mmCIF file of C-alpha atoms in Angstrom:
data_model
loop_
_atom_site.group_PDB
_atom_site.id
_atom_site.type_symbol
_atom_site.label_atom_id
_atom_site.label_comp_id
_atom_site.label_asym_id
_atom_site.label_seq_id
_atom_site.Cartn_x
_atom_site.Cartn_y
_atom_site.Cartn_z
ATOM 1 C CA MET R 1 -101.271 -107.306 159.670
ATOM 2 C CA PRO R 2 -97.455 -107.527 159.400
ATOM 3 C CA THR R 3 -95.324 -108.406 162.427
ATOM 4 C CA LEU R 4 -92.811 -105.573 162.811
ATOM 5 C CA ALA R 5 -89.463 -105.112 164.521
ATOM 6 C CA ALA R 6 -87.301 -102.033 164.882
ATOM 7 C CA LEU R 7 -83.597 -102.396 164.195
ATOM 8 C CA VAL R 8 -81.506 -100.749 166.896
ATOM 9 C CA ARG R 9 -77.822 -100.776 167.760
ATOM 10 C CA LYS R 10 -76.920 -103.053 170.669
ATOM 11 C CA SER R 11 -75.150 -100.174 172.370
ATOM 12 C CA GLU R 12 -78.429 -98.194 172.362
ATOM 13 C CA ALA R 13 -80.834 -101.081 172.986
ATOM 14 C CA GLU R 14 -81.814 -100.347 176.580
ATOM 15 C CA SER R 15 -82.543 -96.653 176.112
ATOM 16 C CA THR R 16 -84.370 -97.333 172.819
ATOM 17 C CA ILE R 17 -86.561 -100.014 174.397
ATOM 18 C CA ASP R 18 -87.403 -97.581 177.214
ATOM 19 C CA ALA R 19 -88.369 -94.986 174.613
ATOM 20 C CA LEU R 20 -90.476 -97.476 172.626
ATOM 21 C CA GLN R 21 -92.267 -98.490 175.826
ATOM 22 C CA ALA R 22 -92.925 -94.844 176.662
ATOM 23 C CA GLU R 23 -94.295 -94.296 173.145
ATOM 24 C CA GLY R 24 -96.574 -97.295 173.593
ATOM 25 C CA VAL R 25 -95.378 -99.246 170.541
ATOM 26 C CA TYR R 26 -93.125 -101.863 172.177
ATOM 27 C CA ASP R 27 -94.540 -105.400 171.800
ATOM 28 C CA ASP R 28 -93.732 -107.245 175.017
ATOM 29 C CA GLU R 29 -95.326 -110.464 173.759
ATOM 30 C CA ARG R 30 -92.348 -111.121 171.487
ATOM 31 C CA ARG R 31 -88.669 -111.567 172.252
ATOM 32 C CA VAL R 32 -85.889 -109.187 171.312
ATOM 33 C CA ARG R 33 -83.672 -111.049 168.842
ATOM 34 C CA GLU R 34 -80.169 -110.579 167.543
ATOM 35 C CA ARG R 35 -80.107 -109.295 163.967
ATOM 36 C CA ASP R 36 -76.344 -109.201 163.434
ATOM 37 C CA ALA R 37 -73.163 -108.489 165.388
ATOM 38 C CA ASP R 38 -74.160 -104.856 165.989
ATOM 39 C CA HIS R 39 -77.968 -104.811 165.882
ATOM 40 C CA LEU R 40 -81.032 -106.186 167.655
ATOM 41 C CA ALA R 41 -84.516 -106.612 166.253
ATOM 42 C CA VAL R 42 -86.848 -105.084 168.842
ATOM 43 C CA PRO R 43 -90.530 -106.076 168.447
ATOM 44 C CA VAL R 44 -92.958 -103.188 167.881
ATOM 45 C CA LEU R 45 -96.700 -103.004 167.374
ATOM 46 C CA THR R 46 -96.455 -100.236 164.756
ATOM 47 C CA SER R 47 -93.662 -98.131 163.304
ATOM 48 C CA PRO R 48 -92.487 -95.649 165.948
ATOM 49 C CA THR R 49 -92.994 -91.970 165.238
ATOM 50 C CA GLU R 50 -91.221 -90.469 168.263
ATOM 51 C CA THR R 51 -88.356 -92.917 168.841
ATOM 52 C CA VAL R 52 -85.356 -92.911 166.500
ATOM 53 C CA VAL R 53 -84.500 -96.383 165.135
ATOM 54 C CA GLU R 54 -82.316 -97.452 162.230
ATOM 55 C CA ASP R 55 -85.077 -99.265 160.332
ATOM 56 C CA VAL R 56 -88.353 -101.126 160.739
ATOM 57 C CA ILE R 57 -88.589 -104.614 159.235
ATOM 58 C CA GLU R 58 -91.211 -107.330 158.911
ATOM 59 C CA GLN R 59 -90.563 -110.556 160.826
ATOM 60 C CA ASP R 60 -91.457 -113.766 159.010
ATOM 61 C CA ASP R 61 -90.715 -115.937 162.055
ATOM 62 C CA PRO R 62 -91.479 -113.930 165.213
ATOM 63 C CA GLU R 63 -90.520 -115.590 168.499
ATOM 64 C CA TYR R 64 -93.099 -115.089 171.199
ATOM 65 C CA ARG R 65 -92.190 -114.820 174.849
ATOM 66 C CA ARG R 66 -93.328 -117.274 177.423
ATOM 67 C CA ILE R 67 -95.878 -115.860 179.829
ATOM 68 C CA GLY R 68 -93.225 -115.671 182.518
ATOM 69 C CA LEU R 69 -90.335 -117.362 184.276
ATOM 70 C CA ASP R 70 -92.619 -119.795 186.106
ATOM 71 C CA SER R 71 -94.084 -121.122 182.846
ATOM 72 C CA LEU R 72 -90.679 -121.375 181.241
ATOM 73 C CA LEU R 73 -89.259 -123.299 184.200
ATOM 74 C CA ARG R 74 -92.260 -125.621 184.281
ATOM 75 C CA ASP R 75 -91.735 -126.392 180.581
ATOM 76 C CA ARG R 76 -88.132 -127.292 181.456
ATOM 77 C CA GLY R 77 -89.131 -129.867 184.026
ATOM 78 C CA PHE R 78 -88.953 -127.851 187.231
ATOM 79 C CA THR R 79 -91.140 -129.121 190.052
ATOM 80 C CA ASP R 80 -93.595 -126.863 191.867
ATOM 81 C CA GLY R 81 -91.191 -126.724 194.814
ATOM 82 C CA GLU R 82 -88.267 -125.723 192.614
ATOM 83 C CA ILE R 83 -90.371 -123.041 190.926
ATOM 84 C CA ALA R 84 -91.432 -121.700 194.318
ATOM 85 C CA ALA R 85 -87.746 -121.456 195.303
ATOM 86 C CA ALA R 86 -86.803 -119.586 192.111
ATOM 87 C CA PRO R 87 -86.371 -115.787 192.324
ATOM 88 C CA GLY R 88 -89.520 -113.754 191.860
ATOM 89 C CA SER R 89 -87.757 -110.574 190.754
ATOM 90 C CA TRP R 90 -84.529 -109.468 189.127
ATOM 91 C CA ALA R 91 -83.032 -106.425 187.446
ATOM 92 C CA VAL R 92 -81.578 -105.962 183.983
ATOM 93 C CA VAL R 93 -78.648 -103.534 184.107
ATOM 94 C CA GLY R 94 -77.336 -102.910 180.613
ATOM 95 C CA ASP R 95 -76.908 -106.423 179.243
ATOM 96 C CA VAL R 96 -76.449 -108.047 182.665
ATOM 97 C CA ILE R 97 -79.212 -109.602 184.763
ATOM 98 C CA LEU R 98 -78.752 -109.169 188.534
ATOM 99 C CA VAL R 99 -80.531 -111.763 190.674
ATOM 100 C CA ALA R 100 -80.723 -112.548 194.383
ATOM 101 C CA PHE R 101 -81.198 -116.335 194.197
ATOM 102 C CA GLY R 102 -81.879 -116.963 197.866
ATOM 103 C CA GLU R 103 -82.645 -120.661 198.465
ATOM 104 C CA CYS R 104 -82.798 -121.524 194.760
ATOM 105 C CA GLU R 105 -80.552 -124.543 194.103
ATOM 106 C CA ARG R 106 -80.811 -124.762 190.295
ATOM 107 C CA ARG R 107 -79.281 -121.360 189.706
ATOM 108 C CA GLU R 108 -77.583 -122.095 186.382
ATOM 109 C CA ALA R 109 -80.782 -123.477 184.834
ATOM 110 C CA VAL R 110 -82.778 -120.496 186.132
ATOM 111 C CA GLY R 111 -80.087 -118.178 184.753
ATOM 112 C CA ASP R 112 -80.379 -119.782 181.321
ATOM 113 C CA ALA R 113 -84.156 -119.288 181.446
ATOM 114 C CA LEU R 114 -83.729 -115.623 182.363
ATOM 115 C CA LEU R 115 -81.449 -115.143 179.355
ATOM 116 C CA ASP R 116 -84.189 -116.613 177.178
ATOM 117 C CA LEU R 117 -86.679 -114.142 178.649
ATOM 118 C CA HIS R 118 -84.374 -111.165 178.116
ATOM 119 C CA GLY R 119 -82.836 -111.358 174.672
ATOM 120 C CA GLU R 120 -80.934 -108.098 175.209
ATOM 121 C CA ALA R 121 -78.911 -109.614 178.090
ATOM 122 C CA ASP R 122 -75.921 -111.944 177.875
ATOM 123 C CA THR R 123 -74.817 -112.527 181.491
ATOM 124 C CA VAL R 124 -76.578 -113.483 184.721
ATOM 125 C CA LEU R 125 -75.021 -112.520 188.052
ATOM 126 C CA ALA R 126 -76.004 -113.801 191.478
ATOM 127 C CA ARG R 127 -76.044 -110.957 194.008
ATOM 128 C CA HIS R 128 -74.708 -111.778 197.461
ATOM 129 C CA GLY R 129 -74.602 -108.308 198.957
ATOM 130 C CA ILE R 130 -72.522 -105.165 199.377
ATOM 131 C CA SER R 131 -69.742 -104.868 201.932
ATOM 132 C CA GLY R 132 -67.315 -102.322 203.328
ATOM 133 C CA GLU R 133 -67.141 -98.563 203.326
ATOM 134 C CA THR R 134 -66.331 -98.570 199.601
ATOM 135 C CA ARG R 135 -69.508 -100.591 198.918
ATOM 136 C CA GLN R 136 -67.829 -103.542 197.230
ATOM 137 C CA PRO R 137 -70.297 -105.908 195.488
ATOM 138 C CA ASP R 138 -70.164 -109.665 196.042
ATOM 139 C CA VAL R 139 -71.429 -111.305 192.841
ATOM 140 C CA GLU R 140 -71.032 -114.593 190.993
ATOM 141 C CA VAL R 141 -71.502 -115.435 187.311
ATOM 142 C CA VAL R 142 -74.120 -118.190 186.988
ATOM 143 C CA ALA R 143 -75.019 -118.110 183.278
ATOM 144 C CA GLY R 144 -74.128 -116.510 179.961
ATOM 145 C CA THR R 145 -70.874 -115.082 178.678
ATOM 146 C CA GLY R 146 -69.635 -113.869 182.056
ATOM 147 C CA ASP R 147 -68.969 -110.330 180.821
ATOM 148 C CA THR R 148 -69.736 -108.121 183.833
ATOM 149 C CA GLU R 149 -68.805 -104.783 182.251
ATOM 150 C CA THR R 150 -71.707 -102.991 180.616
ATOM 151 C CA VAL R 151 -73.323 -99.643 179.820
ATOM 152 C CA HIS R 152 -76.698 -99.097 181.455
ATOM 153 C CA HIS R 153 -79.089 -96.462 180.072
ATOM 154 C CA GLU R 154 -81.662 -94.821 182.304
ATOM 155 C CA HIS R 155 -83.808 -91.737 181.615
ATOM 156 C CA GLY R 156 -81.275 -90.590 179.017
ATOM 157 C CA THR R 157 -78.238 -91.060 181.276
ATOM 158 C CA ALA R 158 -75.555 -93.632 180.418
ATOM 159 C CA TYR R 159 -73.720 -95.461 183.198
ATOM 160 C CA ALA R 160 -70.621 -97.457 182.267
ATOM 161 C CA LEU R 161 -69.631 -99.873 185.024
ATOM 162 C CA ASP R 162 -68.396 -103.326 185.919
ATOM 163 C CA LEU R 163 -70.983 -104.948 188.163
ATOM 164 C CA SER R 164 -68.379 -107.276 189.673
ATOM 165 C CA ARG R 165 -66.275 -104.327 190.839
ATOM 166 C CA VAL R 166 -68.623 -101.446 191.686
ATOM 167 C CA MET R 167 -72.086 -101.165 193.199
ATOM 168 C CA PHE R 168 -75.216 -100.281 191.261
ATOM 169 C CA ALA R 169 -78.649 -100.200 192.914
ATOM 170 C CA PRO R 170 -81.402 -100.747 190.303
ATOM 171 C CA GLY R 171 -84.073 -99.942 192.900
ATOM 172 C CA ASN R 172 -82.857 -96.333 193.135
ATOM 173 C CA LYS R 173 -83.949 -95.554 189.566
ATOM 174 C CA ALA R 174 -86.753 -93.174 190.541
ATOM 175 C CA GLU R 175 -84.522 -91.286 192.976
ATOM 176 C CA ARG R 176 -81.834 -90.821 190.318
ATOM 177 C CA ALA R 177 -84.446 -89.388 187.967
ATOM 178 C CA HIS R 178 -85.822 -87.192 190.759
ATOM 179 C CA MET R 179 -82.431 -85.586 191.404
ATOM 180 C CA GLY R 180 -82.173 -84.663 187.747
ATOM 181 C CA GLU R 181 -85.551 -82.936 188.022
ATOM 182 C CA VAL R 182 -85.087 -80.900 191.216
ATOM 183 C CA VAL R 183 -81.844 -79.119 190.316
ATOM 184 C CA THR R 184 -81.785 -75.873 188.391
ATOM 185 C CA PRO R 185 -79.237 -74.800 185.763
ATOM 186 C CA GLU R 186 -76.012 -73.382 187.183
ATOM 187 C CA GLU R 187 -76.798 -74.201 190.810
ATOM 188 C CA THR R 188 -73.854 -75.728 192.671
ATOM 189 C CA VAL R 189 -74.061 -79.205 194.149
ATOM 190 C CA LEU R 190 -71.791 -81.311 196.347
ATOM 191 C CA ASP R 191 -72.294 -85.051 195.814
ATOM 192 C CA MET R 192 -70.513 -86.527 198.830
ATOM 193 C CA PHE R 193 -70.730 -90.213 197.806
ATOM 194 C CA ALA R 194 -70.730 -90.053 194.023
ATOM 195 C CA GLY R 195 -69.993 -93.677 193.116
ATOM 196 C CA VAL R 196 -70.029 -94.094 189.337
ATOM 197 C CA GLY R 197 -72.189 -90.963 189.062
ATOM 198 C CA TYR R 198 -75.601 -92.199 190.198
ATOM 199 C CA PHE R 199 -76.861 -88.711 191.078
ATOM 200 C CA THR R 200 -74.018 -86.593 189.703
ATOM 201 C CA LEU R 201 -74.774 -87.465 186.086
ATOM 202 C CA PRO R 202 -78.530 -86.659 185.955
ATOM 203 C CA MET R 203 -77.929 -83.437 187.906
ATOM 204 C CA ALA R 204 -75.091 -82.334 185.623
ATOM 205 C CA ARG R 205 -77.139 -83.252 182.537
ATOM 206 C CA ALA R 206 -79.848 -80.937 183.900
ATOM 207 C CA GLY R 207 -77.355 -78.057 183.985
ATOM 208 C CA ALA R 208 -76.134 -78.081 187.590
ATOM 209 C CA ARG R 209 -72.450 -77.685 188.429
ATOM 210 C CA VAL R 210 -71.512 -80.676 190.529
ATOM 211 C CA THR R 211 -68.498 -81.395 192.716
ATOM 212 C CA ALA R 212 -68.468 -85.185 192.899
ATOM 213 C CA VAL R 213 -66.410 -86.949 195.577
ATOM 214 C CA GLU R 214 -65.713 -90.683 195.632
ATOM 215 C CA LYS R 215 -63.168 -92.607 197.706
ATOM 216 C CA ASN R 216 -63.289 -95.966 195.880
ATOM 217 C CA PRO R 217 -60.661 -95.731 193.089
ATOM 218 C CA GLU R 218 -62.495 -98.213 190.858
ATOM 219 C CA ALA R 219 -65.810 -96.393 191.149
ATOM 220 C CA PHE R 220 -63.979 -93.099 190.629
ATOM 221 C CA GLY R 221 -62.534 -94.413 187.372
ATOM 222 C CA TYR R 222 -66.018 -95.120 186.054
ATOM 223 C CA LEU R 223 -67.238 -91.766 187.381
ATOM 224 C CA SER R 224 -64.623 -90.044 185.242
ATOM 225 C CA GLU R 225 -65.479 -92.195 182.229
ATOM 226 C CA ASN R 226 -69.185 -91.508 182.661
ATOM 227 C CA ALA R 227 -68.689 -87.741 182.839
ATOM 228 C CA ALA R 228 -67.143 -87.944 179.382
ATOM 229 C CA LEU R 229 -69.688 -90.500 178.144
ATOM 230 C CA ASN R 230 -72.552 -88.149 179.051
ATOM 231 C CA ASP R 231 -70.706 -85.043 177.821
ATOM 232 C CA VAL R 232 -70.895 -83.273 181.197
ATOM 233 C CA HIS R 233 -67.146 -83.117 181.960
ATOM 234 C CA ASP R 234 -67.307 -79.310 181.737
ATOM 235 C CA ARG R 235 -69.926 -79.175 184.528
ATOM 236 C CA VAL R 236 -68.410 -81.604 187.012
ATOM 237 C CA GLU R 237 -65.410 -81.417 189.307
ATOM 238 C CA LEU R 238 -64.216 -84.925 190.171
ATOM 239 C CA LEU R 239 -62.357 -85.499 193.442
ATOM 240 C CA LEU R 240 -60.917 -88.811 194.629
ATOM 241 C CA GLY R 241 -60.886 -89.159 198.405
ATOM 242 C CA ASP R 242 -62.908 -89.110 201.603
ATOM 243 C CA CYS R 243 -65.588 -86.411 201.398
ATOM 244 C CA ARG R 244 -64.730 -85.194 204.918
ATOM 245 C CA ASP R 245 -61.127 -84.581 203.934
ATOM 246 C CA VAL R 246 -62.269 -82.779 200.790
ATOM 247 C CA VAL R 247 -64.601 -80.541 202.810
ATOM 248 C CA ASP R 248 -61.863 -79.746 205.324
ATOM 249 C CA ALA R 249 -59.415 -78.877 202.548
ATOM 250 C CA ARG R 250 -61.906 -76.602 200.776
ATOM 251 C CA SER R 251 -63.303 -74.781 203.794
ATOM 252 C CA GLY R 252 -62.683 -71.058 203.845
ATOM 253 C CA ALA R 253 -63.771 -67.808 202.263
ATOM 254 C CA ALA R 254 -62.155 -68.722 198.941
ATOM 255 C CA ASN R 255 -64.552 -71.660 198.549
ATOM 256 C CA PRO R 256 -68.189 -70.558 198.666
ATOM 257 C CA ARG R 257 -70.756 -72.972 200.014
ATOM 258 C CA PHE R 258 -72.926 -75.164 197.807
ATOM 259 C CA ASP R 259 -76.598 -74.651 196.983
ATOM 260 C CA ARG R 260 -77.310 -78.365 197.464
ATOM 261 C CA VAL R 261 -75.609 -81.343 199.133
ATOM 262 C CA VAL R 262 -76.464 -84.949 198.220
ATOM 263 C CA MET R 263 -75.689 -87.689 200.752
ATOM 264 C CA GLY R 264 -76.439 -90.973 198.963
ATOM 265 C CA TYR R 265 -75.105 -93.325 201.657
ATOM 266 C CA TYR R 266 -76.980 -95.318 204.323
ATOM 267 C CA ASP R 267 -74.724 -93.987 207.108
ATOM 268 C CA ALA R 268 -74.864 -90.420 205.799
ATOM 269 C CA TYR R 269 -75.829 -89.048 209.216
ATOM 270 C CA ASP R 270 -72.227 -89.657 210.347
ATOM 271 C CA TYR R 271 -71.177 -87.034 207.790
ATOM 272 C CA LEU R 272 -73.790 -84.371 208.536
ATOM 273 C CA ASP R 273 -71.233 -82.037 210.133
ATOM 274 C CA SER R 274 -69.277 -81.933 206.876
ATOM 275 C CA ALA R 275 -72.460 -81.543 204.839
ATOM 276 C CA LEU R 276 -73.692 -78.615 206.909
ATOM 277 C CA VAL R 277 -70.385 -76.757 206.822
ATOM 278 C CA SER R 278 -70.524 -77.049 203.028
ATOM 279 C CA LEU R 279 -74.086 -75.798 202.569
ATOM 280 C CA ALA R 280 -75.018 -72.188 201.818
ATOM 281 C CA PRO R 281 -77.753 -70.530 203.896
ATOM 282 C CA GLY R 282 -81.087 -71.614 202.449
ATOM 283 C CA GLY R 283 -79.502 -74.585 200.689
ATOM 284 C CA ILE R 284 -80.953 -78.087 200.505
ATOM 285 C CA VAL R 285 -79.479 -81.296 201.910
ATOM 286 C CA HIS R 286 -80.700 -84.717 200.756
ATOM 287 C CA MET R 287 -79.872 -87.271 203.448
ATOM 288 C CA HIS R 288 -80.262 -90.988 202.732
ATOM 289 C CA GLU R 289 -80.676 -93.542 205.492
ATOM 290 C CA ALA R 290 -81.708 -97.143 206.153
ATOM 291 C CA THR R 291 -84.407 -96.701 208.789
ATOM 292 C CA PRO R 292 -86.468 -99.300 210.684
ATOM 293 C CA GLU R 293 -90.183 -98.938 210.043
ATOM 294 C CA ALA R 294 -90.821 -98.224 213.718
ATOM 295 C CA GLU R 295 -88.489 -95.193 213.601
ATOM 296 C CA LEU R 296 -89.907 -93.505 210.500
ATOM 297 C CA TRP R 297 -89.589 -90.543 210.364
ATOM 298 C CA ASP R 298 -88.415 -89.642 213.817
ATOM 299 C CA ARG R 299 -84.873 -90.994 213.576
ATOM 300 C CA PRO R 300 -83.640 -89.409 210.323
ATOM 301 C CA VAL R 301 -85.396 -86.098 210.996
ATOM 302 C CA GLY R 302 -84.118 -86.092 214.569
ATOM 303 C CA ARG R 303 -80.572 -86.655 213.375
ATOM 304 C CA LEU R 304 -80.858 -83.702 211.014
ATOM 305 C CA HIS R 305 -82.121 -81.401 213.765
ATOM 306 C CA GLU R 306 -79.429 -82.581 216.189
ATOM 307 C CA ALA R 307 -76.599 -82.003 213.700
ATOM 308 C CA ALA R 308 -77.981 -78.622 212.683
ATOM 309 C CA GLY R 309 -78.286 -77.536 216.293
ATOM 310 C CA ALA R 310 -74.682 -78.489 216.969
ATOM 311 C CA ALA R 311 -73.651 -76.360 213.969
ATOM 312 C CA GLY R 312 -75.745 -73.387 215.060
ATOM 313 C CA ARG R 313 -78.158 -73.835 212.178
ATOM 314 C CA THR R 314 -81.792 -74.777 211.718
ATOM 315 C CA VAL R 315 -83.479 -77.192 209.324
ATOM 316 C CA ASP R 316 -86.915 -77.250 207.754
ATOM 317 C CA VAL R 317 -87.936 -80.624 206.299
ATOM 318 C CA VAL R 318 -89.312 -80.028 202.824
ATOM 319 C CA GLY R 319 -89.588 -83.594 201.571
ATOM 320 C CA ARG R 320 -89.264 -87.240 202.535
ATOM 321 C CA ARG R 321 -89.455 -90.398 200.451
ATOM 322 C CA ARG R 322 -89.255 -94.157 200.771
ATOM 323 C CA VAL R 323 -86.889 -95.228 198.000
ATOM 324 C CA LYS R 324 -87.173 -98.988 198.415
ATOM 325 C CA SER R 325 -87.200 -101.782 200.962
ATOM 326 C CA HIS R 326 -83.697 -102.245 202.375
ATOM 327 C CA SER R 327 -84.388 -105.429 204.340
ATOM 328 C CA GLU R 328 -87.268 -106.887 206.310
ATOM 329 C CA GLY R 329 -88.788 -104.063 208.334
ATOM 330 C CA VAL R 330 -86.176 -101.531 207.184
ATOM 331 C CA TRP R 331 -86.622 -98.832 204.523
ATOM 332 C CA HIS R 332 -84.154 -96.918 202.378
ATOM 333 C CA VAL R 333 -85.438 -93.358 202.793
ATOM 334 C CA VAL R 334 -84.428 -89.839 201.826
ATOM 335 C CA VAL R 335 -85.137 -86.690 203.813
ATOM 336 C CA ASP R 336 -84.846 -83.303 202.084
ATOM 337 C CA ALA R 337 -84.239 -80.332 204.352
ATOM 338 C CA ARG R 338 -83.646 -76.625 203.839
ATOM 339 C CA VAL R 339 -80.860 -75.352 206.079
ATOM 340 C CA SER R 340 -80.852 -71.816 207.450
ATOM 341 C CA GLY R 341 -78.309 -69.868 209.451
ATOM 342 C CA LEU R 342 -74.534 -69.829 209.296
ATOM 343 C CA ASP R 343 -72.277 -72.403 210.873
ATOM 344 C CA ARG R 344 -69.477 -69.903 211.394
#
């Protein structure tokens, strides 16, 4: 039986691999290999019938993956202690691998091994955290070319960004997809903390009309680029500034309230007054929060009720989700609530 590989453009590699995996024809026992300056050879079990590729070729010299990072490190002389200290998880964003190295001392060697495991990637970044109100990432190049600018594809949405300059949370993938599924065509949405378009883009691609606000000029630049990249510039209004100032400036009869407000920020509760004044009666607010396990779900739900009461409105919780672990004993959660009544 021939060993097959699909030829795909490098610029489309991530989304094509996702599609091949969904179709069930991606061969994860072999490595993705470079075919030429513009193309990768992506291993497949059979010729795809649902995923568009440029060609399918036979491989005379297929290169099989190692079983995992541990095996690869052991083959490179790592001791059991060094392997235990190596990262157990990482994220591939476009052609960049993001890793929290923790106590690992041989970071460059581990980075080189990760590049061998992920042939579609060319840079490894150590993640040190996010700081400040503009969510500035602290990263360090540990292996590869050092190119931190990339285009990440996810559920059909393309995100252009520089991972050394703007934040991207790989663990929020399911929530980004969810927001693209819950909106309806032509509904109006206020995205109060838009970033590079994490939620704005999937919602606009689904047909919603989104007002996206971002105060970080660098993130805003990518937000604008991504609106064009995803061909949704006619359905998004992009505003640079603090979302509270934007809400204050737009308040009034000439600016009708939104059907939905998205608050994708851990301290979103501090902005609930602005969210509620922006929301139409019967509209939905999606409030994100980092909540200690012991306070689920009392704290975020309580904050919603308190803010609504102060605005003369009422809330009905219609959904709640754990997005991912934020830190030990703390969860990144989202509470969805329908808001009734008028705030003025």
